Structure formats: structure tokens, C-alpha cells
Coordinates of C-alpha atoms in Angstrom, one line a residue:
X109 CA 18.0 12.5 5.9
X110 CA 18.1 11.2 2.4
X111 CA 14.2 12.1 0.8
X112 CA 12.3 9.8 -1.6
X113 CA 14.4 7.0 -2.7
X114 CA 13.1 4.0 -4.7
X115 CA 13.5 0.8 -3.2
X116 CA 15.1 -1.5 -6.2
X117 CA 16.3 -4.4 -3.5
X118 CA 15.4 -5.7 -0.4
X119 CA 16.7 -8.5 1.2
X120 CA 16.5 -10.3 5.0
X121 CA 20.1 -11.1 5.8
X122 CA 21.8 -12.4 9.1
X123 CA 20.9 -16.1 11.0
X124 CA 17.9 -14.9 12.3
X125 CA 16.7 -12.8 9.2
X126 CA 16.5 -9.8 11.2
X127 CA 18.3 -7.6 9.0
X128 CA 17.9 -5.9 6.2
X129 CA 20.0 -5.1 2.8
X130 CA 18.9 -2.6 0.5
X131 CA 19.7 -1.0 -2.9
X132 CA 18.0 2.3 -3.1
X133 CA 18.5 5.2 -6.2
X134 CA 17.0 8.5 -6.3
X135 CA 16.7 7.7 -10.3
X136 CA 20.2 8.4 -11.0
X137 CA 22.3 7.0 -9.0
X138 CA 22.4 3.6 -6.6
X139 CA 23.2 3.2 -3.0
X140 CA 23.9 0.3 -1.1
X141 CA 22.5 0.2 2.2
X142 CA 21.9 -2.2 5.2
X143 CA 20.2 -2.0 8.6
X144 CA 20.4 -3.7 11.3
X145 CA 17.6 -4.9 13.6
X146 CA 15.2 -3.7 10.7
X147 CA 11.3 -2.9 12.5
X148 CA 10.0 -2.0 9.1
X149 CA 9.9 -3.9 5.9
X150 CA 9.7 -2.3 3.0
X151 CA 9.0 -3.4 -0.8
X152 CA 10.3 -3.0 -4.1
X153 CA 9.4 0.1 -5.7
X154 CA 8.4 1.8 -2.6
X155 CA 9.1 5.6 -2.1
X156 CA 11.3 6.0 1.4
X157 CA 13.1 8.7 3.2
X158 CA 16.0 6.9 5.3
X159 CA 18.4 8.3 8.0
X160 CA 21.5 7.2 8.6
X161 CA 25.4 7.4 7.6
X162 CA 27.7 6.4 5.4
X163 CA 30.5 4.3 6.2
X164 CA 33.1 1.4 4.2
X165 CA 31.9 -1.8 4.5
X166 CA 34.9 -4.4 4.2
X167 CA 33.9 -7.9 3.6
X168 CA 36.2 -10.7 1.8
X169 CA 38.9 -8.1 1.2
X170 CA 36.8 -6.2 -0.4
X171 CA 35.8 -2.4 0.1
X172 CA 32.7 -0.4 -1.0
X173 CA 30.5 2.9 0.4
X174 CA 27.4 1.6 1.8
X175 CA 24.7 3.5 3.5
X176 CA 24.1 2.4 7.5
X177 CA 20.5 3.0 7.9
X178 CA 19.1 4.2 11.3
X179 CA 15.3 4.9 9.9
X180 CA 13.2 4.2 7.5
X181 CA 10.4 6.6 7.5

């Protein structure tokens, strides 16, 4: 459980637009973060706690950390 992140992105992704990318900071620092099947949109500038995990997302030969989200509460 990661507590009271600020939503800074949000963006529908996939064919269907039934996914979700995020950027998310606590103030300090930025994480990247996607979830799939999203039931819950959320808004720029919202306050979240999000579950999940962490994982390297390859894409286009490149790497980076993003954050795999399971809930947004």
C-alpha cells in the first residue's frame, strides 16, 4: 500500500480504452504506474492510496520501473 499520492497524469490506454496510465508523486518523487482493466477513474490532482507492485516495463528496447497497480482506493 502506497498512501496519499497526487495524481499528476492520467491517461486511457489500450484498443478499447480500458486501461489506465498514471504518473503519481508523493511531492517528491514521480512514479510511473499503469493498471489494467481500470473500474475507477481518477483525476488530476486527486489524493489516492494505490496497491500493487513494482515491476520493469520493457517497451521499444527500452527499460524503466513502473508501478502495476491492483487498487485504487
Amino acid at each position: 500500500l502506497i498512501k496519499d499520492l497526487s495524481v499528476v497524469e492520467v491517461m486511457t490506454i489500450g484498443a478499447e480504452k480500458n486501461h489506465l496510465r498514471l504518473i503519481l508523486t508523493d511531492g517528491n518523487e514521480r512514479l510511473q504506474a499503469v493498471q489494467f482493466g481500470f473500474d475507477k477513474m481518477v483525476n488530476i490532482g486527486q489524493r489516492v492510496d494505490v496497491t500493487g507492485t513494482l515491476q520493469i516495463n520493457e517497451f521499444n528496447n527500452q527499460r524503466s520501473i513502473q508501478f502495476l497497480v491492483d487498487q485504487i482506493l
